[in-house]
Tab-separated table of C-alpha atoms in Angstrom:
chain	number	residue	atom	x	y	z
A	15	UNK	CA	22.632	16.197	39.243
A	16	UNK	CA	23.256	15.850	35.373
A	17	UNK	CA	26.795	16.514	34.261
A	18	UNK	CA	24.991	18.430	31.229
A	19	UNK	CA	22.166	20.146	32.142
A	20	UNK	CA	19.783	22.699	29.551
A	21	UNK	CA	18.397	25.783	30.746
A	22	UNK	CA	14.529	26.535	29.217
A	23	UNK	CA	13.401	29.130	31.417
A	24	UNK	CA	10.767	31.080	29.532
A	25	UNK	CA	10.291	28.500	27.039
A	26	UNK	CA	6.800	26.383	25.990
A	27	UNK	CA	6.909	22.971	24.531
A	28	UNK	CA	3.942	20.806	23.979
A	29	UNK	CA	4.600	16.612	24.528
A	30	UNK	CA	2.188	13.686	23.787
A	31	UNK	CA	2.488	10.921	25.272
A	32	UNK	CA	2.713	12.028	28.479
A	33	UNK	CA	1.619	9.820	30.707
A	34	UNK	CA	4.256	7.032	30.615
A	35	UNK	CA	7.390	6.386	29.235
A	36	UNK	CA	9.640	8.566	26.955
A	37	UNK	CA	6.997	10.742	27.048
A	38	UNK	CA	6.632	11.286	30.991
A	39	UNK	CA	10.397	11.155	31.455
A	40	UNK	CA	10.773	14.250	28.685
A	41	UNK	CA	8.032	16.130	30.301
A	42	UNK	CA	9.939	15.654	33.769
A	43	UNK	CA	13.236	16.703	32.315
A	44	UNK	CA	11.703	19.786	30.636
A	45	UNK	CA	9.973	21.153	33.802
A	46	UNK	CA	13.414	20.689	35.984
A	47	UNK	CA	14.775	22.630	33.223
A	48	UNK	CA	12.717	25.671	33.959
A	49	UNK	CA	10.205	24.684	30.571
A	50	UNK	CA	6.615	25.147	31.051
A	51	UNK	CA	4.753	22.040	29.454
A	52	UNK	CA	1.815	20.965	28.132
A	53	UNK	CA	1.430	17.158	28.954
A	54	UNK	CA	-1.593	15.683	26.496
A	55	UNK	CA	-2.349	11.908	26.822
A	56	UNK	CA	-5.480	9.943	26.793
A	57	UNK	CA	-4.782	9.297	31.015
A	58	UNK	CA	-5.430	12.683	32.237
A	59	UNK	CA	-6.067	11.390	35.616
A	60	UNK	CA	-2.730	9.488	35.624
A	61	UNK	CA	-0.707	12.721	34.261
A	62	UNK	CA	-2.726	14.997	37.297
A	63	UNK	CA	-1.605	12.344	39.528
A	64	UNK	CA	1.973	12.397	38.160
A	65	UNK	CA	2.646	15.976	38.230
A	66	UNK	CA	-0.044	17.074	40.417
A	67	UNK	CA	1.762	18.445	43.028
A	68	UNK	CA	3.340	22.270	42.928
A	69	UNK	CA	7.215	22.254	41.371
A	70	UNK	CA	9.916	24.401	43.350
A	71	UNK	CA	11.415	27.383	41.563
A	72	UNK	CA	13.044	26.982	39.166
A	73	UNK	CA	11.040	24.709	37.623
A	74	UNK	CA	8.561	25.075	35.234
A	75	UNK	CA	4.447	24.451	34.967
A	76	UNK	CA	3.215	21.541	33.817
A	77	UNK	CA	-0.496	21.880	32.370
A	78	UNK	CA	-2.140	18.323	31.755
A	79	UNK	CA	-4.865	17.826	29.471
A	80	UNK	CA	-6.719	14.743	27.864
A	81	UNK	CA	-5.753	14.162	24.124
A	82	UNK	CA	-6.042	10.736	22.205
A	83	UNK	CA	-3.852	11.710	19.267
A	84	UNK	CA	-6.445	9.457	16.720
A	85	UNK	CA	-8.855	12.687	17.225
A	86	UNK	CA	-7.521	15.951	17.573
A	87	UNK	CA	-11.377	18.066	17.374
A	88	UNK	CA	-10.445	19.664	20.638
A	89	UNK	CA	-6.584	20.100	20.039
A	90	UNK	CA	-6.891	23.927	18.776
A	91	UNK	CA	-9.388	24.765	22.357
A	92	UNK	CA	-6.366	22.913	24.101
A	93	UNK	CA	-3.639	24.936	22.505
A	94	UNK	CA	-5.441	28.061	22.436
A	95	UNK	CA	-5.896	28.101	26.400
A	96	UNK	CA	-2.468	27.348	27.225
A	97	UNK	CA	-0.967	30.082	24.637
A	98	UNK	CA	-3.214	32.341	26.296
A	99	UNK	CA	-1.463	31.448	29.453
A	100	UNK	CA	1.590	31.048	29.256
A	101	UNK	CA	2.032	32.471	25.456
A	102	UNK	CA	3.584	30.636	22.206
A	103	UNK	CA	5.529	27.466	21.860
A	104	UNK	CA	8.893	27.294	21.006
A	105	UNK	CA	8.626	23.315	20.651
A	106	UNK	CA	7.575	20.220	20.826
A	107	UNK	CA	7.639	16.460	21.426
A	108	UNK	CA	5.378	13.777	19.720
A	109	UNK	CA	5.927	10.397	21.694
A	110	UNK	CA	2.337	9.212	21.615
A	111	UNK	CA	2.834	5.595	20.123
A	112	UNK	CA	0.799	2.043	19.793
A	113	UNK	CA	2.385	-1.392	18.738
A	114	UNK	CA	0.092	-4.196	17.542
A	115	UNK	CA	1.791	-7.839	16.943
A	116	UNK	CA	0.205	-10.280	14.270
A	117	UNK	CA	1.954	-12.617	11.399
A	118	UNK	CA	1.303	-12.257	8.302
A	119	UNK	CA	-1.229	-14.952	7.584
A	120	UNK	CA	-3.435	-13.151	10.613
A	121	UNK	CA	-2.729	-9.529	9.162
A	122	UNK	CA	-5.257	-7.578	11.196
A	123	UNK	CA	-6.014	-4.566	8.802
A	124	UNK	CA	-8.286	-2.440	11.300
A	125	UNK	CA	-5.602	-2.671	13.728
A	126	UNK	CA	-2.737	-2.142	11.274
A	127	UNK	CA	-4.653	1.154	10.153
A	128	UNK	CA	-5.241	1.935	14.118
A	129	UNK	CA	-0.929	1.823	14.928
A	130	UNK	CA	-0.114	3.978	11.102
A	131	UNK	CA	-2.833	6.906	12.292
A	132	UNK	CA	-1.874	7.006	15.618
A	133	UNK	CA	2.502	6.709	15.252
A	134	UNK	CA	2.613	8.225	12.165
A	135	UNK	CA	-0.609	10.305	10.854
A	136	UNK	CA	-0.824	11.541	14.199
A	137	UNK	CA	2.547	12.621	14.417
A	138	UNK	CA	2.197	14.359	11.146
A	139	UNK	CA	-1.090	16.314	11.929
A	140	UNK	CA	0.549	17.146	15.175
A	141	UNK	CA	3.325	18.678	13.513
A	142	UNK	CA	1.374	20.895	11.375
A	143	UNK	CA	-1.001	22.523	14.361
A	144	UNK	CA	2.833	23.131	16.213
A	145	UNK	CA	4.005	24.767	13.597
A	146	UNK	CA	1.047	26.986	12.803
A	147	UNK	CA	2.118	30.983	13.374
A	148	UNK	CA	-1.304	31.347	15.643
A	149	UNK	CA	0.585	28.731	18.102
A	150	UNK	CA	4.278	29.347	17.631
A	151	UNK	CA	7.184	30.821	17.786
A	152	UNK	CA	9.088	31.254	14.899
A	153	UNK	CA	12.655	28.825	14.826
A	154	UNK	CA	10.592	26.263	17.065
A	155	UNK	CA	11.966	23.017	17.221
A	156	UNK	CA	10.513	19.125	17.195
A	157	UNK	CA	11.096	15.923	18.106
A	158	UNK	CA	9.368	12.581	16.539
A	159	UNK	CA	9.978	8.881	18.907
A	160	UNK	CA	10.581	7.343	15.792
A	161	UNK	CA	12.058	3.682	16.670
A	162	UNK	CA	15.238	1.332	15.702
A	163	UNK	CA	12.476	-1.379	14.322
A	164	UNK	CA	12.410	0.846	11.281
A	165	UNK	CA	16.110	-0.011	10.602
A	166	UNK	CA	16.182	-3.869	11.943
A	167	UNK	CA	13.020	-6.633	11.473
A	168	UNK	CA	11.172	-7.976	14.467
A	169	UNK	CA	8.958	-11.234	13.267
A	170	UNK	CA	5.440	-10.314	13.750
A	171	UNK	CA	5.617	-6.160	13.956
A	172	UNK	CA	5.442	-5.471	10.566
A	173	UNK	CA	2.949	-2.669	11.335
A	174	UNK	CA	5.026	-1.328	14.339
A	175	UNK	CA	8.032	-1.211	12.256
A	176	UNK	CA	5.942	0.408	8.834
A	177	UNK	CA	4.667	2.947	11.516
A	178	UNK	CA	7.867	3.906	12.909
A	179	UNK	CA	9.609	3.759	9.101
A	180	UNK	CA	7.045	6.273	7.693
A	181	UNK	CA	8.073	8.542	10.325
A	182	UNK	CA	12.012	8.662	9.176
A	183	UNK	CA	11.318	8.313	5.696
A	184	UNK	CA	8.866	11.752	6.229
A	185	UNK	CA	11.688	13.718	8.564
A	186	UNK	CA	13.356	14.758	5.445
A	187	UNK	CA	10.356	16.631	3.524
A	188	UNK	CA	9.088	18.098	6.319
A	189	UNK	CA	11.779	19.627	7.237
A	190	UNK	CA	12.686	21.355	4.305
A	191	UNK	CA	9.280	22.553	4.281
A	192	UNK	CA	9.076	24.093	7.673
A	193	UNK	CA	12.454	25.210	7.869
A	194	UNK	CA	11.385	27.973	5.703
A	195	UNK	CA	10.105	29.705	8.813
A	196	UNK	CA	13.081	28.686	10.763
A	197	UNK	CA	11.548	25.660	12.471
A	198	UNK	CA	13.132	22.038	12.449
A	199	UNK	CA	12.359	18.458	12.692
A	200	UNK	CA	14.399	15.617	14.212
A	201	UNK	CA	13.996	12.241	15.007
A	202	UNK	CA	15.435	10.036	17.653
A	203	UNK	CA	15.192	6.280	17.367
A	204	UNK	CA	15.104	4.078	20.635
A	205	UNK	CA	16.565	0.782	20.903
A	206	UNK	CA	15.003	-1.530	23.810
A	207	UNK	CA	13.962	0.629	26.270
A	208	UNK	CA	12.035	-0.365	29.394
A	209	UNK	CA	8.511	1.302	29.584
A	210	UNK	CA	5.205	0.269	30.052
A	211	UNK	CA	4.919	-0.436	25.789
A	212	UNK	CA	8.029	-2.605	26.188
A	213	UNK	CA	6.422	-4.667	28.921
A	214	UNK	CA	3.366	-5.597	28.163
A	215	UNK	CA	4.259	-6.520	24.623
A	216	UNK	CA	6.694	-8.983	26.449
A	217	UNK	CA	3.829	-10.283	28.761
A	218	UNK	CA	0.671	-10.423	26.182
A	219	UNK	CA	2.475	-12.546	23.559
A	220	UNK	CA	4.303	-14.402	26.056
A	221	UNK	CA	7.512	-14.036	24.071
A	222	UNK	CA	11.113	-13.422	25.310
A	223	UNK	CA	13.402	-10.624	24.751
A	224	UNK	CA	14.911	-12.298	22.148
A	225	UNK	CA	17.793	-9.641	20.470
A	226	UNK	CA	18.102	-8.200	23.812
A	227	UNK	CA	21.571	-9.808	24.649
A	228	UNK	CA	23.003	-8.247	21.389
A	229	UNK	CA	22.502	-4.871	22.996
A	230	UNK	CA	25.950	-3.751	24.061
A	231	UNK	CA	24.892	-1.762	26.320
A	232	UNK	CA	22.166	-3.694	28.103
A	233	UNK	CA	18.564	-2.628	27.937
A	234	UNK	CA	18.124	1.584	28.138
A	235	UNK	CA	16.014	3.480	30.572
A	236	UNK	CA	13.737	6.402	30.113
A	237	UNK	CA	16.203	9.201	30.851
A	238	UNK	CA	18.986	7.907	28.525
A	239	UNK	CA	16.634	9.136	25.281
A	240	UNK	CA	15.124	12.236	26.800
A	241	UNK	CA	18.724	13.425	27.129
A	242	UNK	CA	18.908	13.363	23.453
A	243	UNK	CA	15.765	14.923	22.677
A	244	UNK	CA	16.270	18.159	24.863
A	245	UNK	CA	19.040	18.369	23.342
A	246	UNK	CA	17.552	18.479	19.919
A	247	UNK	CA	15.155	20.884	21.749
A	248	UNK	CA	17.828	23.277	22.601
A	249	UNK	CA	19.523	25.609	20.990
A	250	UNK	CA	22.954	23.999	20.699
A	251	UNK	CA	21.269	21.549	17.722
A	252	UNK	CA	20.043	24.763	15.754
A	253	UNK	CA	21.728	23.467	13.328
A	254	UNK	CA	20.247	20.206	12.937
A	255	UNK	CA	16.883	19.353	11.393
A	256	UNK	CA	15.376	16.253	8.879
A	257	UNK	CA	18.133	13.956	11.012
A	258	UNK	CA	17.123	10.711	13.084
A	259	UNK	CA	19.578	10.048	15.619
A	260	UNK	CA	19.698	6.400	16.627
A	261	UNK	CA	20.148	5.763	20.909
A	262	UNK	CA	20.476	2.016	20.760
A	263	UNK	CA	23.181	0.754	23.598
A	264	UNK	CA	24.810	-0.559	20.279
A	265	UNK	CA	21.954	-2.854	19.248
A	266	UNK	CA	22.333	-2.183	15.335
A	267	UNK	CA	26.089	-2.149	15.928
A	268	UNK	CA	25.831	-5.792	15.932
């Protein structure tokens, strides 16, 4: 058990993304938290496999559906059904995300446009159907996975990093325009984290984890950003919006 634990009994969040990663481990966390969620990823056999299986009381519901973020025609059908169910959201969580590595004399444009529509134009047109009245409640609160390559360089992930920077560098205008209604926007930026993204970018370009041993910390799990991000979820950060909180093990500290 936690020593900090949330309570979102009666609460609805929506999270992309939700198949691996940040994104399965905040979809996890919300549903032991009493949440009912709305897991959308492109692997909607992997999520049924995942969280299949009938959670205890108190947990919440978990409702899986199949969602690639680069075309949302179906996301209003999605949304309506579960409001229908289970009512309005009160949040939600975008951690859908691509990475694509090339230098700059092999800039791959198509691919390049492929990572900015799916981490940040995504993210964006996300935001906008969550925060729509017909969907949500009013005060709702969101979280982007932004990343800590938009503060430092990595050689070779110039679109990753753009991606990720676009993100932060929207947080701030968004938020003043949705917290008109009450709702906010926050950001959380992961340092080196080990999921499935993290991996194979290590094993297709054959390259080491160079940086790594400047992480104070050592390398960071899952559960040591979703911590973070039900907290910006909760009500104890109603205070907080257009902020991106860095979770690094100390990687920029260096």
């Amino acid at each position: 058990m936690s020593e900090v634990t949330f309570d979102f009994k009666g609460k609805n969040f929506a999270v992309t993304g939700a198949s691996s990663g940040i994104g399965k481990q905040v979809v996890m966390d919300l549903r032991e938290a009493g949440a009912n969620v709305l897991a959308l990823a492109r692997r909607k056999e992997l999520m049924d496999e995942i969280y299949g299986s009938a959670a205890p009381p108190p947990y919440g519901q978990v409702v899986t559906a199949r969602l690639d973020v680069r075309d949302q025609e179906n996301l209003d059908e999605v949304l309506k059904s579960f409001v229908e169910e289970h009512g309005k959201f009160h949040g939600s969580v975008y951690a859908a995300g691509i990475t694509a590595e090339f230098a700059l004399r092999a800039f791959d444009e198509e691919r390049a446009h492929d990572v900015m529509n799916t981490n940040f134009f995504g993210a964006v047109s996300f935001l906008r159907k969550l925060t729509a009245a017909v969907y949500t409640n009013r005060s709702s609160a969101h979280v982007w996975i932004a990343s800590t390559a938009a503060h430092t360089g990595a050689k070779s992930l110039s679109a990753y990093s753009g991606s990720k920077g676009a993100m932060i560098a929207a947080l701030k205008p968004l938020a003043i325009e949705i917290g008109s209604k009450g709702h906010r926007l926050n950001s959380v930026s992961p340092g080196w984290t080990e999921t499935e993204m993290t991996k194979s970018v290590v094993e297709d370009s054959g390259i080491e984890r160079k940086g790594v041993e400047k992480v104070i910390l050592g390398v960071g799990q899952p559960a040591d950003v979703s911590g973070m991000i039900l907290f910006l979820l909760s009500e104890r950060a109603k205070w907080i919006t257009g902020t991106d909180v860095v979770i690094d093990g100390g990687l920029l500290t260096r």
